[in-house]
Amino acid sequence: MVSARPLVLLTAPMIYLGWLPFIVLDLFVTLCQAVCFPVWRIPKVKRSDYLFFDRADLPCLNAIERFNCFYCSYANGIAAYAREVAARTEQYWCPIKHARRIVAAHDRYPLFFEHGDAEAYRQGLERLRRQQEREILR
């Protein structure tokens, strides 16, 4: 901390303003899937699969570094958790690929119907939803 550049010290608190949006996102996503997914028969995302707090045990980290690692683990974990909930929601409601290639598509995206292929969409939507429902049984 003593060796940190002054601008780093001045800007560091800005990153911690992210706590509130991540907590709100966490609560919203958890509530949304708890209420909606059973109705839509979408398998719930296990939140604990996305949150890992194993770096706090590292003896090489001081208290500030441990706190930073905790924050980054939480923020990235919640972002990944929210992405999976959004991906499952998109698979249910709008499993259609975009017209242009997208960067970093989620794992479910390859299952989606080609953009503009209305026939495949109409014929395959229920099949895709049933496939998603079967994930609950696994």
mmCIF file with all atom_site columns, C-alpha atoms in Angstrom:
data_model
loop_
_atom_site.group_PDB
_atom_site.id
_atom_site.type_symbol
_atom_site.label_atom_id
_atom_site.label_alt_id
_atom_site.label_comp_id
_atom_site.label_asym_id
_atom_site.label_entity_id
_atom_site.label_seq_id
_atom_site.pdbx_PDB_ins_code
_atom_site.Cartn_x
_atom_site.Cartn_y
_atom_site.Cartn_z
_atom_site.occupancy
_atom_site.B_iso_or_equiv
_atom_site.pdbx_formal_charge
_atom_site.auth_seq_id
_atom_site.auth_comp_id
_atom_site.auth_asym_id
_atom_site.auth_atom_id
_atom_site.pdbx_PDB_model_num
ATOM 1   C CA . MET A 1 1   ? 0.000   0.000   0.000   1.00 0.00 ? 1   MET A CA 1
ATOM 2   C CA . VAL A 1 2   ? 2.873   2.337   0.815   1.00 0.00 ? 2   VAL A CA 1
ATOM 3   C CA . SER A 1 3   ? 4.412   1.691   -2.594  1.00 0.00 ? 3   SER A CA 1
ATOM 4   C CA . ALA A 1 4   ? 1.145   2.212   -4.501  1.00 0.00 ? 4   ALA A CA 1
ATOM 5   C CA . ARG A 1 5   ? 0.959   5.109   -6.922  1.00 0.00 ? 5   ARG A CA 1
ATOM 6   C CA . PRO A 1 6   ? -1.148  8.033   -5.659  1.00 0.00 ? 6   PRO A CA 1
ATOM 7   C CA . LEU A 1 7   ? -3.703  7.721   -8.466  1.00 0.00 ? 7   LEU A CA 1
ATOM 8   C CA . VAL A 1 8   ? -4.194  4.045   -7.640  1.00 0.00 ? 8   VAL A CA 1
ATOM 9   C CA . LEU A 1 9   ? -4.990  4.985   -4.054  1.00 0.00 ? 9   LEU A CA 1
ATOM 10  C CA . LEU A 1 10  ? -7.348  7.744   -5.160  1.00 0.00 ? 10  LEU A CA 1
ATOM 11  C CA . THR A 1 11  ? -9.253  5.559   -7.613  1.00 0.00 ? 11  THR A CA 1
ATOM 12  C CA . ALA A 1 12  ? -9.366  2.349   -5.548  1.00 0.00 ? 12  ALA A CA 1
ATOM 13  C CA . PRO A 1 13  ? -12.519 3.351   -3.615  1.00 0.00 ? 13  PRO A CA 1
ATOM 14  C CA . MET A 1 14  ? -14.393 3.674   -6.903  1.00 0.00 ? 14  MET A CA 1
ATOM 15  C CA . ILE A 1 15  ? -14.248 -0.071  -7.475  1.00 0.00 ? 15  ILE A CA 1
ATOM 16  C CA . TYR A 1 16  ? -15.887 -0.689  -4.113  1.00 0.00 ? 16  TYR A CA 1
ATOM 17  C CA . LEU A 1 17  ? -18.955 1.256   -5.220  1.00 0.00 ? 17  LEU A CA 1
ATOM 18  C CA . GLY A 1 18  ? -19.682 -1.898  -7.221  1.00 0.00 ? 18  GLY A CA 1
ATOM 19  C CA . TRP A 1 19  ? -20.665 -3.781  -4.074  1.00 0.00 ? 19  TRP A CA 1
ATOM 20  C CA . LEU A 1 20  ? -24.179 -2.385  -4.103  1.00 0.00 ? 20  LEU A CA 1
ATOM 21  C CA . PRO A 1 21  ? -25.038 -3.227  -7.738  1.00 0.00 ? 21  PRO A CA 1
ATOM 22  C CA . PHE A 1 22  ? -23.604 -6.742  -7.346  1.00 0.00 ? 22  PHE A CA 1
ATOM 23  C CA . ILE A 1 23  ? -25.617 -7.345  -4.168  1.00 0.00 ? 23  ILE A CA 1
ATOM 24  C CA . VAL A 1 24  ? -28.778 -6.047  -5.853  1.00 0.00 ? 24  VAL A CA 1
ATOM 25  C CA . LEU A 1 25  ? -28.064 -8.225  -8.921  1.00 0.00 ? 25  LEU A CA 1
ATOM 26  C CA . ASP A 1 26  ? -27.481 -11.240 -6.675  1.00 0.00 ? 26  ASP A CA 1
ATOM 27  C CA . LEU A 1 27  ? -30.792 -10.706 -4.853  1.00 0.00 ? 27  LEU A CA 1
ATOM 28  C CA . PHE A 1 28  ? -32.740 -10.033 -8.057  1.00 0.00 ? 28  PHE A CA 1
ATOM 29  C CA . VAL A 1 29  ? -31.389 -13.050 -9.941  1.00 0.00 ? 29  VAL A CA 1
ATOM 30  C CA . THR A 1 30  ? -31.911 -15.360 -6.968  1.00 0.00 ? 30  THR A CA 1
ATOM 31  C CA . LEU A 1 31  ? -35.483 -14.146 -6.443  1.00 0.00 ? 31  LEU A CA 1
ATOM 32  C CA . CYS A 1 32  ? -36.296 -14.194 -10.153 1.00 0.00 ? 32  CYS A CA 1
ATOM 33  C CA . GLN A 1 33  ? -35.250 -17.784 -10.669 1.00 0.00 ? 33  GLN A CA 1
ATOM 34  C CA . ALA A 1 34  ? -36.877 -18.888 -7.383  1.00 0.00 ? 34  ALA A CA 1
ATOM 35  C CA . VAL A 1 35  ? -40.230 -17.478 -8.524  1.00 0.00 ? 35  VAL A CA 1
ATOM 36  C CA . CYS A 1 36  ? -40.131 -17.934 -12.310 1.00 0.00 ? 36  CYS A CA 1
ATOM 37  C CA . PHE A 1 37  ? -38.068 -21.021 -13.065 1.00 0.00 ? 37  PHE A CA 1
ATOM 38  C CA . PRO A 1 38  ? -40.454 -23.522 -11.408 1.00 0.00 ? 38  PRO A CA 1
ATOM 39  C CA . VAL A 1 39  ? -43.360 -22.037 -13.394 1.00 0.00 ? 39  VAL A CA 1
ATOM 40  C CA . TRP A 1 40  ? -41.398 -22.182 -16.635 1.00 0.00 ? 40  TRP A CA 1
ATOM 41  C CA . ARG A 1 41  ? -39.950 -25.622 -15.733 1.00 0.00 ? 41  ARG A CA 1
ATOM 42  C CA . ILE A 1 42  ? -36.403 -24.387 -16.096 1.00 0.00 ? 42  ILE A CA 1
ATOM 43  C CA . PRO A 1 43  ? -33.770 -26.054 -13.906 1.00 0.00 ? 43  PRO A CA 1
ATOM 44  C CA . LYS A 1 44  ? -32.498 -23.689 -11.229 1.00 0.00 ? 44  LYS A CA 1
ATOM 45  C CA . VAL A 1 45  ? -28.902 -22.511 -11.284 1.00 0.00 ? 45  VAL A CA 1
ATOM 46  C CA . LYS A 1 46  ? -26.990 -23.539 -8.189  1.00 0.00 ? 46  LYS A CA 1
ATOM 47  C CA . ARG A 1 47  ? -25.535 -20.274 -6.880  1.00 0.00 ? 47  ARG A CA 1
ATOM 48  C CA . SER A 1 48  ? -22.825 -22.013 -4.866  1.00 0.00 ? 48  SER A CA 1
ATOM 49  C CA . ASP A 1 49  ? -21.375 -23.456 -8.085  1.00 0.00 ? 49  ASP A CA 1
ATOM 50  C CA . TYR A 1 50  ? -20.338 -19.924 -9.050  1.00 0.00 ? 50  TYR A CA 1
ATOM 51  C CA . LEU A 1 51  ? -18.977 -18.486 -5.803  1.00 0.00 ? 51  LEU A CA 1
ATOM 52  C CA . PHE A 1 52  ? -15.512 -19.461 -4.608  1.00 0.00 ? 52  PHE A CA 1
ATOM 53  C CA . PHE A 1 53  ? -13.716 -17.781 -1.745  1.00 0.00 ? 53  PHE A CA 1
ATOM 54  C CA . ASP A 1 54  ? -10.554 -19.856 -1.473  1.00 0.00 ? 54  ASP A CA 1
ATOM 55  C CA . ARG A 1 55  ? -7.913  -17.159 -1.837  1.00 0.00 ? 55  ARG A CA 1
ATOM 56  C CA . ALA A 1 56  ? -8.371  -15.765 1.677   1.00 0.00 ? 56  ALA A CA 1
ATOM 57  C CA . ASP A 1 57  ? -6.336  -18.696 2.985   1.00 0.00 ? 57  ASP A CA 1
ATOM 58  C CA . LEU A 1 58  ? -3.218  -17.690 1.077   1.00 0.00 ? 58  LEU A CA 1
ATOM 59  C CA . PRO A 1 59  ? -0.547  -16.619 3.561   1.00 0.00 ? 59  PRO A CA 1
ATOM 60  C CA . CYS A 1 60  ? 1.110   -14.319 1.022   1.00 0.00 ? 60  CYS A CA 1
ATOM 61  C CA . LEU A 1 61  ? -1.838  -11.893 1.106   1.00 0.00 ? 61  LEU A CA 1
ATOM 62  C CA . ASN A 1 62  ? -2.245  -9.088  3.605   1.00 0.00 ? 62  ASN A CA 1
ATOM 63  C CA . ALA A 1 63  ? -5.688  -8.051  4.908   1.00 0.00 ? 63  ALA A CA 1
ATOM 64  C CA . ILE A 1 64  ? -6.347  -5.539  2.118   1.00 0.00 ? 64  ILE A CA 1
ATOM 65  C CA . GLU A 1 65  ? -5.324  -8.009  -0.579  1.00 0.00 ? 65  GLU A CA 1
ATOM 66  C CA . ARG A 1 66  ? -7.557  -10.693 0.981   1.00 0.00 ? 66  ARG A CA 1
ATOM 67  C CA . PHE A 1 67  ? -10.473 -8.249  0.973   1.00 0.00 ? 67  PHE A CA 1
ATOM 68  C CA . ASN A 1 68  ? -9.767  -7.375  -2.660  1.00 0.00 ? 68  ASN A CA 1
ATOM 69  C CA . CYS A 1 69  ? -9.701  -11.066 -3.576  1.00 0.00 ? 69  CYS A CA 1
ATOM 70  C CA . PHE A 1 70  ? -12.984 -11.609 -1.722  1.00 0.00 ? 70  PHE A CA 1
ATOM 71  C CA . TYR A 1 71  ? -14.606 -8.741  -3.626  1.00 0.00 ? 71  TYR A CA 1
ATOM 72  C CA . CYS A 1 72  ? -13.313 -9.930  -7.004  1.00 0.00 ? 72  CYS A CA 1
ATOM 73  C CA . SER A 1 73  ? -14.413 -13.504 -6.297  1.00 0.00 ? 73  SER A CA 1
ATOM 74  C CA . TYR A 1 74  ? -17.890 -12.310 -5.357  1.00 0.00 ? 74  TYR A CA 1
ATOM 75  C CA . ALA A 1 75  ? -18.243 -9.919  -8.299  1.00 0.00 ? 75  ALA A CA 1
ATOM 76  C CA . ASN A 1 76  ? -17.047 -12.418 -10.911 1.00 0.00 ? 76  ASN A CA 1
ATOM 77  C CA . GLY A 1 77  ? -19.033 -15.249 -9.319  1.00 0.00 ? 77  GLY A CA 1
ATOM 78  C CA . ILE A 1 78  ? -22.251 -13.243 -9.321  1.00 0.00 ? 78  ILE A CA 1
ATOM 79  C CA . ALA A 1 79  ? -21.631 -12.131 -12.904 1.00 0.00 ? 79  ALA A CA 1
ATOM 80  C CA . ALA A 1 80  ? -21.204 -15.770 -13.986 1.00 0.00 ? 80  ALA A CA 1
ATOM 81  C CA . TYR A 1 81  ? -24.259 -16.856 -11.965 1.00 0.00 ? 81  TYR A CA 1
ATOM 82  C CA . ALA A 1 82  ? -26.390 -14.086 -13.493 1.00 0.00 ? 82  ALA A CA 1
ATOM 83  C CA . ARG A 1 83  ? -25.143 -14.981 -16.968 1.00 0.00 ? 83  ARG A CA 1
ATOM 84  C CA . GLU A 1 84  ? -26.238 -18.599 -16.554 1.00 0.00 ? 84  GLU A CA 1
ATOM 85  C CA . VAL A 1 85  ? -29.660 -17.578 -15.238 1.00 0.00 ? 85  VAL A CA 1
ATOM 86  C CA . ALA A 1 86  ? -30.001 -15.192 -18.197 1.00 0.00 ? 86  ALA A CA 1
ATOM 87  C CA . ALA A 1 87  ? -28.850 -17.910 -20.628 1.00 0.00 ? 87  ALA A CA 1
ATOM 88  C CA . ARG A 1 88  ? -31.463 -20.361 -19.361 1.00 0.00 ? 88  ARG A CA 1
ATOM 89  C CA . THR A 1 89  ? -34.109 -17.644 -19.534 1.00 0.00 ? 89  THR A CA 1
ATOM 90  C CA . GLU A 1 90  ? -33.069 -16.775 -23.089 1.00 0.00 ? 90  GLU A CA 1
ATOM 91  C CA . GLN A 1 91  ? -33.176 -20.446 -24.080 1.00 0.00 ? 91  GLN A CA 1
ATOM 92  C CA . TYR A 1 92  ? -36.768 -20.607 -22.869 1.00 0.00 ? 92  TYR A CA 1
ATOM 93  C CA . TRP A 1 93  ? -38.074 -17.300 -24.230 1.00 0.00 ? 93  TRP A CA 1
ATOM 94  C CA . CYS A 1 94  ? -35.988 -16.412 -27.271 1.00 0.00 ? 94  CYS A CA 1
ATOM 95  C CA . PRO A 1 95  ? -33.620 -19.153 -28.458 1.00 0.00 ? 95  PRO A CA 1
ATOM 96  C CA . ILE A 1 96  ? -32.752 -17.409 -31.706 1.00 0.00 ? 96  ILE A CA 1
ATOM 97  C CA . LYS A 1 97  ? -29.218 -16.563 -32.742 1.00 0.00 ? 97  LYS A CA 1
ATOM 98  C CA . HIS A 1 98  ? -28.377 -12.971 -33.561 1.00 0.00 ? 98  HIS A CA 1
ATOM 99  C CA . ALA A 1 99  ? -27.860 -11.946 -37.177 1.00 0.00 ? 99  ALA A CA 1
ATOM 100 C CA . ARG A 1 100 ? -24.227 -11.079 -36.470 1.00 0.00 ? 100 ARG A CA 1
ATOM 101 C CA . ARG A 1 101 ? -21.629 -13.099 -34.621 1.00 0.00 ? 101 ARG A CA 1
ATOM 102 C CA . ILE A 1 102 ? -21.563 -12.176 -30.943 1.00 0.00 ? 102 ILE A CA 1
ATOM 103 C CA . VAL A 1 103 ? -18.516 -12.074 -28.716 1.00 0.00 ? 103 VAL A CA 1
ATOM 104 C CA . ALA A 1 104 ? -18.342 -14.632 -25.895 1.00 0.00 ? 104 ALA A CA 1
ATOM 105 C CA . ALA A 1 105 ? -21.676 -16.364 -26.422 1.00 0.00 ? 105 ALA A CA 1
ATOM 106 C CA . HIS A 1 106 ? -22.904 -18.456 -23.496 1.00 0.00 ? 106 HIS A CA 1
ATOM 107 C CA . ASP A 1 107 ? -22.769 -22.259 -23.556 1.00 0.00 ? 107 ASP A CA 1
ATOM 108 C CA . ARG A 1 108 ? -26.425 -22.651 -24.554 1.00 0.00 ? 108 ARG A CA 1
ATOM 109 C CA . TYR A 1 109 ? -26.169 -20.394 -27.594 1.00 0.00 ? 109 TYR A CA 1
ATOM 110 C CA . PRO A 1 110 ? -25.182 -23.170 -30.064 1.00 0.00 ? 110 PRO A CA 1
ATOM 111 C CA . LEU A 1 111 ? -28.565 -24.825 -29.348 1.00 0.00 ? 111 LEU A CA 1
ATOM 112 C CA . PHE A 1 112 ? -30.433 -21.749 -30.589 1.00 0.00 ? 112 PHE A CA 1
ATOM 113 C CA . PHE A 1 113 ? -32.163 -21.479 -33.945 1.00 0.00 ? 113 PHE A CA 1
ATOM 114 C CA . GLU A 1 114 ? -30.590 -19.602 -36.810 1.00 0.00 ? 114 GLU A CA 1
ATOM 115 C CA . HIS A 1 115 ? -31.611 -15.984 -37.217 1.00 0.00 ? 115 HIS A CA 1
ATOM 116 C CA . GLY A 1 116 ? -34.486 -15.718 -39.672 1.00 0.00 ? 116 GLY A CA 1
ATOM 117 C CA . ASP A 1 117 ? -35.332 -19.440 -39.716 1.00 0.00 ? 117 ASP A CA 1
ATOM 118 C CA . ALA A 1 118 ? -38.958 -19.092 -38.618 1.00 0.00 ? 118 ALA A CA 1
ATOM 119 C CA . GLU A 1 119 ? -39.860 -22.646 -39.586 1.00 0.00 ? 119 GLU A CA 1
ATOM 120 C CA . ALA A 1 120 ? -37.125 -24.223 -37.455 1.00 0.00 ? 120 ALA A CA 1
ATOM 121 C CA . TYR A 1 121 ? -38.063 -21.933 -34.576 1.00 0.00 ? 121 TYR A CA 1
ATOM 122 C CA . ARG A 1 122 ? -41.773 -22.801 -34.710 1.00 0.00 ? 122 ARG A CA 1
ATOM 123 C CA . GLN A 1 123 ? -41.115 -26.518 -35.129 1.00 0.00 ? 123 GLN A CA 1
ATOM 124 C CA . GLY A 1 124 ? -38.332 -26.777 -32.570 1.00 0.00 ? 124 GLY A CA 1
ATOM 125 C CA . LEU A 1 125 ? -39.239 -24.406 -29.743 1.00 0.00 ? 125 LEU A CA 1
ATOM 126 C CA . GLU A 1 126 ? -41.252 -26.899 -27.695 1.00 0.00 ? 126 GLU A CA 1
ATOM 127 C CA . ARG A 1 127 ? -38.618 -29.594 -28.258 1.00 0.00 ? 127 ARG A CA 1
ATOM 128 C CA . LEU A 1 128 ? -35.922 -27.247 -26.957 1.00 0.00 ? 128 LEU A CA 1
ATOM 129 C CA . ARG A 1 129 ? -38.064 -26.359 -23.930 1.00 0.00 ? 129 ARG A CA 1
ATOM 130 C CA . ARG A 1 130 ? -38.694 -30.056 -23.160 1.00 0.00 ? 130 ARG A CA 1
ATOM 131 C CA . GLN A 1 131 ? -34.968 -30.695 -23.460 1.00 0.00 ? 131 GLN A CA 1
ATOM 132 C CA . GLN A 1 132 ? -34.387 -27.951 -20.906 1.00 0.00 ? 132 GLN A CA 1
ATOM 133 C CA . GLU A 1 133 ? -37.063 -29.425 -18.602 1.00 0.00 ? 133 GLU A CA 1
ATOM 134 C CA . ARG A 1 134 ? -35.297 -32.797 -18.661 1.00 0.00 ? 134 ARG A CA 1
ATOM 135 C CA . GLU A 1 135 ? -32.259 -31.132 -17.100 1.00 0.00 ? 135 GLU A CA 1
ATOM 136 C CA . ILE A 1 136 ? -34.288 -30.864 -13.885 1.00 0.00 ? 136 ILE A CA 1
ATOM 137 C CA . LEU A 1 137 ? -34.438 -34.660 -13.675 1.00 0.00 ? 137 LEU A CA 1
ATOM 138 C CA . ARG A 1 138 ? -30.678 -35.061 -13.894 1.00 0.00 ? 138 ARG A CA 1
#
